[in-house]
Coordinates of N, CA, C and O and ligand atoms in Angstrom, one line a residue:
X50 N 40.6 107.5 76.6 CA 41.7 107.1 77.5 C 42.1 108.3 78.4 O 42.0 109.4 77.9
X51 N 42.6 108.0 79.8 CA 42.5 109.0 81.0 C 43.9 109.4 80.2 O 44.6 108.8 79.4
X52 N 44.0 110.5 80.8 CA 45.2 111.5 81.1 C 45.6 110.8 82.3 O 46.5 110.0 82.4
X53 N 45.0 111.2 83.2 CA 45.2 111.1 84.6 C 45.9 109.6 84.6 O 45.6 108.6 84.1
X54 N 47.6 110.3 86.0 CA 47.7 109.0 86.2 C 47.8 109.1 87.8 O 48.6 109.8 88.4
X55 N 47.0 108.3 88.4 CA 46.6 107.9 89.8 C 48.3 108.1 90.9 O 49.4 107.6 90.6
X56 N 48.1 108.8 92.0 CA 49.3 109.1 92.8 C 49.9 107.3 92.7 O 51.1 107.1 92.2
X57 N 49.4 106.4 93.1 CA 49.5 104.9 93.6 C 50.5 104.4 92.2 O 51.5 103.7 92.3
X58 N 50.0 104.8 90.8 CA 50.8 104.9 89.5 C 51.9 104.6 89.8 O 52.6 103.6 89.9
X59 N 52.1 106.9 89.9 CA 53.0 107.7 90.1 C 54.4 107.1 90.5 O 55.5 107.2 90.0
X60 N 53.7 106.4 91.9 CA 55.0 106.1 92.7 C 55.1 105.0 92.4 O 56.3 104.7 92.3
X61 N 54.4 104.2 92.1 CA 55.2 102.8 91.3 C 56.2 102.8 90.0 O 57.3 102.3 89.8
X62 N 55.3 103.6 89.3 CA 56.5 103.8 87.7 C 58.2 104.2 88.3 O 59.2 103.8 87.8
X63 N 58.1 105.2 89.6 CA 59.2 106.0 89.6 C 60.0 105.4 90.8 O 61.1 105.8 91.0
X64 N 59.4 104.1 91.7 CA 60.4 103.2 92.5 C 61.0 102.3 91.3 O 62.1 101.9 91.1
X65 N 59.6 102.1 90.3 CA 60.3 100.8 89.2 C 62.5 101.5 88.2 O 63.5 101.0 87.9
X66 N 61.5 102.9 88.3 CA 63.0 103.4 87.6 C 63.8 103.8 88.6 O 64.8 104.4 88.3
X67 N 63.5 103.5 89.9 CA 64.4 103.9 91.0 C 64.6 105.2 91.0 O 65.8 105.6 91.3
X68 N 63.8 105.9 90.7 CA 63.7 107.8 90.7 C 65.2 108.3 89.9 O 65.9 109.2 90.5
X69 N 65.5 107.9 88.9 CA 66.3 108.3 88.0 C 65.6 108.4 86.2 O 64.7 107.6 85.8
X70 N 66.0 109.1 85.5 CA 65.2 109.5 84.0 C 65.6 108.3 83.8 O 66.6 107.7 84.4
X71 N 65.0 108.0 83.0 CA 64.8 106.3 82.2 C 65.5 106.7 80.6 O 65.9 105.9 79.8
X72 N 65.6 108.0 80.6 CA 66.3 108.3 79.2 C 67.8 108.6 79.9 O 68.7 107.9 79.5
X73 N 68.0 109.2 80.5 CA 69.1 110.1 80.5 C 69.7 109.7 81.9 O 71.0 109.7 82.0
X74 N 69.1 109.6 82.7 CA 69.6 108.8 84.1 C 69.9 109.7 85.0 O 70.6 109.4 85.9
X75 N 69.4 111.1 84.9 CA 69.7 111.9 86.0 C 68.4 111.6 87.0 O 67.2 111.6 86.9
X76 N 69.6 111.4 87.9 CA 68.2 111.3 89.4 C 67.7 112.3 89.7 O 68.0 113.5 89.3
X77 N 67.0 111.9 90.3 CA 65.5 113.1 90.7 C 66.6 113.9 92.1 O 66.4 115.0 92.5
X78 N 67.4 113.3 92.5 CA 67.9 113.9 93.6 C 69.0 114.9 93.3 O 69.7 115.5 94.1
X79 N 69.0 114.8 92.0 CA 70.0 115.7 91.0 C 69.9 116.8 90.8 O 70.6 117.8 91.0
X80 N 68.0 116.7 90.2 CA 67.2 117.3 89.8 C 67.1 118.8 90.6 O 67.0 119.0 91.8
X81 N 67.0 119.9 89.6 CA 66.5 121.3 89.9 C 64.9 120.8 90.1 O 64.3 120.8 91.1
X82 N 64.4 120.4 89.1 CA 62.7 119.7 88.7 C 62.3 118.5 89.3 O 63.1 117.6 89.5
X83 N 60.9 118.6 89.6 CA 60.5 117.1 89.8 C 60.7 116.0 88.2 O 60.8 116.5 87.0
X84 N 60.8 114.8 88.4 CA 61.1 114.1 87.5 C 59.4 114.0 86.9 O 58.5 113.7 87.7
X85 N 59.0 114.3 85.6 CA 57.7 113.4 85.1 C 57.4 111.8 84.6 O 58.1 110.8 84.1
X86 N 56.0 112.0 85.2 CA 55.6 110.5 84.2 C 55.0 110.8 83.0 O 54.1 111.5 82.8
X87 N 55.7 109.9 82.1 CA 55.5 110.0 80.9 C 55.2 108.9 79.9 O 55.5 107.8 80.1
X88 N 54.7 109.3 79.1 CA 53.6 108.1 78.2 C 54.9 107.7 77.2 O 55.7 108.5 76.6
X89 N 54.9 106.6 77.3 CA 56.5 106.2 76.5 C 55.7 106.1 75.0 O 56.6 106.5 74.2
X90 N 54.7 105.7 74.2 CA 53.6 106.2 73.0 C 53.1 106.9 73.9 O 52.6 106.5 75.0
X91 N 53.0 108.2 73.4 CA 51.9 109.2 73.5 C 50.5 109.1 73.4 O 50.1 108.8 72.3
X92 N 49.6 109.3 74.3 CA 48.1 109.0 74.4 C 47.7 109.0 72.5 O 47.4 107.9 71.9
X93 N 47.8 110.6 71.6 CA 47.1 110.6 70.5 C 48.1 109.5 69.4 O 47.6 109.3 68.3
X94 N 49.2 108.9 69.7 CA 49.5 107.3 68.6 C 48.6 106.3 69.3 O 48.4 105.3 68.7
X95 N 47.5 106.3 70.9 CA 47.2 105.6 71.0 C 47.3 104.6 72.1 O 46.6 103.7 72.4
X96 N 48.9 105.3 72.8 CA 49.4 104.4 74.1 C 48.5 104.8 75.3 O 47.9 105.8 75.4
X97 N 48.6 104.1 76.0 CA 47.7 103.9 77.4 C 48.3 104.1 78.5 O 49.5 103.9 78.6
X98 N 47.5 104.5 79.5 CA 47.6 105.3 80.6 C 47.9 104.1 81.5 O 47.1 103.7 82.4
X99 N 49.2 103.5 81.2 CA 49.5 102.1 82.0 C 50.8 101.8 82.3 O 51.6 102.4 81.7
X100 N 51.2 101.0 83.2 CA 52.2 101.0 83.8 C 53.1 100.3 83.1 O 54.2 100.3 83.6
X101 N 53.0 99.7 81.7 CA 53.7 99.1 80.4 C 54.3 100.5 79.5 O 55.3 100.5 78.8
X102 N 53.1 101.7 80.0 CA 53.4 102.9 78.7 C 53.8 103.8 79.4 O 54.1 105.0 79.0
X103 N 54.0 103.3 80.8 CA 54.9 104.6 81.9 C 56.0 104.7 81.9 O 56.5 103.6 82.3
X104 N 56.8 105.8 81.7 CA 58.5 106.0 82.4 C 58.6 106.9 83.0 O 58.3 108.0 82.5
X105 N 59.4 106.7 84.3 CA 60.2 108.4 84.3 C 61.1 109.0 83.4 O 61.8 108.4 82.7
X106 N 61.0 110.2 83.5 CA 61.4 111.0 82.4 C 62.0 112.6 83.5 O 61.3 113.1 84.4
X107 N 63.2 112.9 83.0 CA 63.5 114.8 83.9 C 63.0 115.3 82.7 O 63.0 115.0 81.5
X108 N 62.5 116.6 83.7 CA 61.7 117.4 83.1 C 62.5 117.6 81.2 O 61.6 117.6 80.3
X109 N 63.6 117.7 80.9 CA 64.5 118.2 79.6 C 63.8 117.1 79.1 O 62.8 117.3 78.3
X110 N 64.1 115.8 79.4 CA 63.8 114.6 78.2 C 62.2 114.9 77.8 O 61.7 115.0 76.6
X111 N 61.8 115.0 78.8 CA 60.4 114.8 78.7 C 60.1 115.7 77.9 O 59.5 115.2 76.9
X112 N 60.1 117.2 77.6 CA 59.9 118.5 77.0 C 60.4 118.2 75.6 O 59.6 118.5 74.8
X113 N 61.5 117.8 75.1 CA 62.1 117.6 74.1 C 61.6 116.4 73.0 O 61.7 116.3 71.7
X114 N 60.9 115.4 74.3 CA 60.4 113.9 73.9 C 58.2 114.6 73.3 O 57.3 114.2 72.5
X115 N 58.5 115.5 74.0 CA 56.9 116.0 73.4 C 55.9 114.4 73.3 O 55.9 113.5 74.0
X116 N 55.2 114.5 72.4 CA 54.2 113.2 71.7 C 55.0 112.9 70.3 O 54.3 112.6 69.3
X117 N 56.0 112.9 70.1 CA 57.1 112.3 69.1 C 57.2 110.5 69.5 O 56.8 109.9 70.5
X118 N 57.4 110.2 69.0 CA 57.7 108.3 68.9 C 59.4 108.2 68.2 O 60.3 107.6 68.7
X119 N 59.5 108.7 67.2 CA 61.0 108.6 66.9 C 61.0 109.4 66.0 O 60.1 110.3 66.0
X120 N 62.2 109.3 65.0 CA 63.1 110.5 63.9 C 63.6 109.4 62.9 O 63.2 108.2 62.8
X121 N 64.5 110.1 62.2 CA 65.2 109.4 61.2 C 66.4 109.7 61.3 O 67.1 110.7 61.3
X122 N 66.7 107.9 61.2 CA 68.4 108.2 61.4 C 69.5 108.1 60.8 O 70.2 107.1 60.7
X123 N 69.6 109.7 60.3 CA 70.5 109.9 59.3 C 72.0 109.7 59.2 O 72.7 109.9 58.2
X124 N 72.6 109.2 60.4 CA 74.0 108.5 60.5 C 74.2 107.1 59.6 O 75.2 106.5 59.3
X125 N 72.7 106.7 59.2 CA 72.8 105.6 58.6 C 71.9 105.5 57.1 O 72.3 106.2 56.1
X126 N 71.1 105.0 57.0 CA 70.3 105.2 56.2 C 68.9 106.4 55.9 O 68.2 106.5 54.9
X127 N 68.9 107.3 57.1 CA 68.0 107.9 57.0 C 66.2 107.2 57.6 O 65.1 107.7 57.7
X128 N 66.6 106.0 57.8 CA 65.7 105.4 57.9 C 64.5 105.7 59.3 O 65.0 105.7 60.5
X129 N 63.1 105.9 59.2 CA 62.2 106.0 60.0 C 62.6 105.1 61.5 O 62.4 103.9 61.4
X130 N 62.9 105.7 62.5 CA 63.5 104.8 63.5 C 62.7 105.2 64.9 O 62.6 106.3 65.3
X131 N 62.4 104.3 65.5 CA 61.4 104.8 66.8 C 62.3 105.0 67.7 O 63.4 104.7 67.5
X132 N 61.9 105.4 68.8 CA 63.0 105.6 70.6 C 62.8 104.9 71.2 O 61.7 104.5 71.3
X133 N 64.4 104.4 72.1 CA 64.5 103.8 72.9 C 63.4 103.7 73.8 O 62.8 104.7 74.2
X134 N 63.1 102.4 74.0 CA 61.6 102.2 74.9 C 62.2 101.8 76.2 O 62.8 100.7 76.2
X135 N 62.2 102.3 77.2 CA 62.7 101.8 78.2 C 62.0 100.6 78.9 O 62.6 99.9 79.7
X136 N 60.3 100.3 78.4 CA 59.9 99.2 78.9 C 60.3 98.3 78.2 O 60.3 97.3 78.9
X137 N 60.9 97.9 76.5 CA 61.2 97.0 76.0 C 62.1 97.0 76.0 O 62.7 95.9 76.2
X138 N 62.8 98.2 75.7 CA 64.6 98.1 75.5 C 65.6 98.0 77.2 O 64.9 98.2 78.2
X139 N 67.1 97.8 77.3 CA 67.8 97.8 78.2 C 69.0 98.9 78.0 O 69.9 98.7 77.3
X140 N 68.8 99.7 78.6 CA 69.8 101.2 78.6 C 71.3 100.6 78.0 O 71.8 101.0 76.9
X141 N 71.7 99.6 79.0 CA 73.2 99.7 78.5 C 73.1 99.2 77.5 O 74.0 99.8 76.9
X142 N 72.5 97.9 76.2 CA 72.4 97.6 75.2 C 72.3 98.6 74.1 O 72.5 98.3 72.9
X143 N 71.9 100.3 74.6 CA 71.6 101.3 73.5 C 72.6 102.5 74.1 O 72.8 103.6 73.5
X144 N 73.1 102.3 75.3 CA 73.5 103.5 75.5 C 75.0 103.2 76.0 O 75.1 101.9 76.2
X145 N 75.9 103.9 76.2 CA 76.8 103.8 77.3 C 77.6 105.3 77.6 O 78.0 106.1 76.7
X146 N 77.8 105.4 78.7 CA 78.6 106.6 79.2 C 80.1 106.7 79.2 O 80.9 105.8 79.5
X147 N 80.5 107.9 78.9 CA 81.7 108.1 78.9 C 82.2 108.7 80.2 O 81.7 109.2 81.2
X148 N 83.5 108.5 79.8 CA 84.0 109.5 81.0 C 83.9 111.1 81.2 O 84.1 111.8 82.2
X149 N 83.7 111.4 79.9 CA 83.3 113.0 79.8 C 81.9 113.3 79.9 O 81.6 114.5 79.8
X150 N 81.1 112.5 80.1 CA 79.8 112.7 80.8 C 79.1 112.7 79.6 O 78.1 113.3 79.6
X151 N 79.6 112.2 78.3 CA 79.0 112.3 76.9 C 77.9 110.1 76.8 O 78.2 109.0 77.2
X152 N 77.0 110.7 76.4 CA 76.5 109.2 76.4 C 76.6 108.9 75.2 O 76.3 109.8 74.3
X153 N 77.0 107.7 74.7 CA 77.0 107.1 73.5 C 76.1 106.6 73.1 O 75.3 106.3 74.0
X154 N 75.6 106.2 71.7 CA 75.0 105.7 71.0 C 75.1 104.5 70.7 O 76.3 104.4 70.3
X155 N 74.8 103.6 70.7 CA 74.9 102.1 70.3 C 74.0 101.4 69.3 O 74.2 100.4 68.7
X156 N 73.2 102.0 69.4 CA 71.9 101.4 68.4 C 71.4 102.8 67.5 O 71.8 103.9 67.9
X157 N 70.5 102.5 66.3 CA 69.3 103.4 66.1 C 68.9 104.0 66.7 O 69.0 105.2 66.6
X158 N 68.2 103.3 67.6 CA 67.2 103.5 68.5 C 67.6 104.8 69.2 O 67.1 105.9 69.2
X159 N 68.9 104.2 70.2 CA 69.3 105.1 70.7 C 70.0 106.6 70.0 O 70.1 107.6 70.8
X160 N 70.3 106.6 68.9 CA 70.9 107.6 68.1 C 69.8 108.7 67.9 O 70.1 109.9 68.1
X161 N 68.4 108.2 67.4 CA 67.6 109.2 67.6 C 66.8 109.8 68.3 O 66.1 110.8 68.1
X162 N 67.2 108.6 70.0 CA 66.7 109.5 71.2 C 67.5 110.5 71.4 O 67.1 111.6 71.3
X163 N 68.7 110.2 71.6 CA 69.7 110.9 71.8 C 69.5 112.4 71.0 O 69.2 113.3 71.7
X164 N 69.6 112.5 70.0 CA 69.0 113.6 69.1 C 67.9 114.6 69.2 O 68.1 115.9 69.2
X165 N 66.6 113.7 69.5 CA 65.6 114.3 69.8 C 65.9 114.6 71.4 O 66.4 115.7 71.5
X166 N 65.8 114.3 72.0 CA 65.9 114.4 73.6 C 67.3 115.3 73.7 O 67.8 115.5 74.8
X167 N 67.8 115.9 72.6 CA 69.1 116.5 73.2 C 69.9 115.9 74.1 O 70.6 116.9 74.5
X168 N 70.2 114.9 74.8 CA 70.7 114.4 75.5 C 72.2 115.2 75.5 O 72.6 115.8 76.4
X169 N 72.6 115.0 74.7 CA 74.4 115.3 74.6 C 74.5 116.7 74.2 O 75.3 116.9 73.3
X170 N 73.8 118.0 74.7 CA 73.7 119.1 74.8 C 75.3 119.1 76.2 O 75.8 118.5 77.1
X171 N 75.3 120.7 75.2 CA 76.7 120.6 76.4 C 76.8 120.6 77.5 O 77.5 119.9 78.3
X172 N 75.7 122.1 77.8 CA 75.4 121.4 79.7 C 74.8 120.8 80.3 O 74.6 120.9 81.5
X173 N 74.1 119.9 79.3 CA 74.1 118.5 79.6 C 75.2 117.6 80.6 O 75.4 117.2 81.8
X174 N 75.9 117.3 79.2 CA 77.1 116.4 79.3 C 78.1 117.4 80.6 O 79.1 116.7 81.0
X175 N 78.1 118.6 81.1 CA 78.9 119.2 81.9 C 78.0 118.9 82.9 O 78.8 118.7 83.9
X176 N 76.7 118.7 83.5 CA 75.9 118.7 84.5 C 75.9 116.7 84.9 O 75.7 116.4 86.1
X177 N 76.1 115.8 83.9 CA 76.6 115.1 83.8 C 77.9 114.8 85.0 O 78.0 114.3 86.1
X178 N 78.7 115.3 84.1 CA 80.6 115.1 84.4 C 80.6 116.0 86.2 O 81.6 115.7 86.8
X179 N 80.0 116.7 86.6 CA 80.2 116.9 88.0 C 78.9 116.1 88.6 O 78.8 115.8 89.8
X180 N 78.4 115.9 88.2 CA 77.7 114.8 89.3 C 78.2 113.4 89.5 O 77.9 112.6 90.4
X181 N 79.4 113.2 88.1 CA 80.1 111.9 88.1 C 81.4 112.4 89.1 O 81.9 111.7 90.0
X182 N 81.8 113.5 88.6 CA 83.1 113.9 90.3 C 82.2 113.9 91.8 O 82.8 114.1 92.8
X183 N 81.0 113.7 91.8 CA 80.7 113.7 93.2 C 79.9 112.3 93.6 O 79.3 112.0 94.7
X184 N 80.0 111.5 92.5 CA 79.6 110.4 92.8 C 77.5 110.5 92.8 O 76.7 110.2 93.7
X185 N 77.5 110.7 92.4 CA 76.0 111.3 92.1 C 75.0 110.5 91.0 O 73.8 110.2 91.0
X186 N 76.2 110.2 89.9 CA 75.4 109.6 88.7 C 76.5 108.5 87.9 O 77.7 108.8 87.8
X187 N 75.9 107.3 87.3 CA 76.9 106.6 87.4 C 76.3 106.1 86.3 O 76.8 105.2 85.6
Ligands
ZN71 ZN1 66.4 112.8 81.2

């Protein structure tokens, strides 16, 4: 199975997420970094180089997100829990935003993206909260 994913992909995966991270929602126009495409299962569990196993991803999620699939999530039972799939799952059903630019947890799912992806790293959540005073990220 290719690595390679074809420019024609590229720009489909990243109109489909409307050029915002699929994890974390910072737009690419936010962005210090180009946003990546990324294998939502990683090629070596087996996922494919397809527009079902594509998301955008900013460069942090994606770095953090490595070839990981999920964690365990120890708020609850400890239990083996996979990450939020943005092709199966719906952000606001797992996530929601605060007004301090902290995103919440709502699910598993989401608890161990959150975790692994650092998401709610402080200057995070501060790079967040001024892009929400300028109308930037919502
Ligand atoms: Zn992100």
């Amino acid at each position: 199975m290719t690595r390679y994913v074809s420019i024609t992909l590229r720009q489909s995966v990243a109109e489909r997420a409307e050029w915002i991270c699929e994890y974390c929602r910072i737009p690419q126009a936010a962005a210090i970094a180009k946003h990546h495409i990324e294998h939502i299962i990683p090629l070596k569990h087996g996922g494919q180089t397809s527009e079902e196993n594509l998301a955008l991803a900013c460069p942090f999620c994606n770095e953090q997100k490595g070839s990981d699939v999920g964690s365990f999530d120890f708020e609850t039972d400890g239990a083996l829990t996979r990450f939020f799939n943005p092709r199966k799952d719906v952000w606001v059903k797992h996530f929601r935003l605060s007004e301090s630019g902290k995103i919440k947890s709502l699910t598993a799912e989401a608890r161990v993206t959150t975790k692994i992806l650092r998401i709610n790293d402080a200057e995070r959540i501060e790079e967040r909260k001024e892009l929400m005073e300028v109308g930037i990220y919502e």
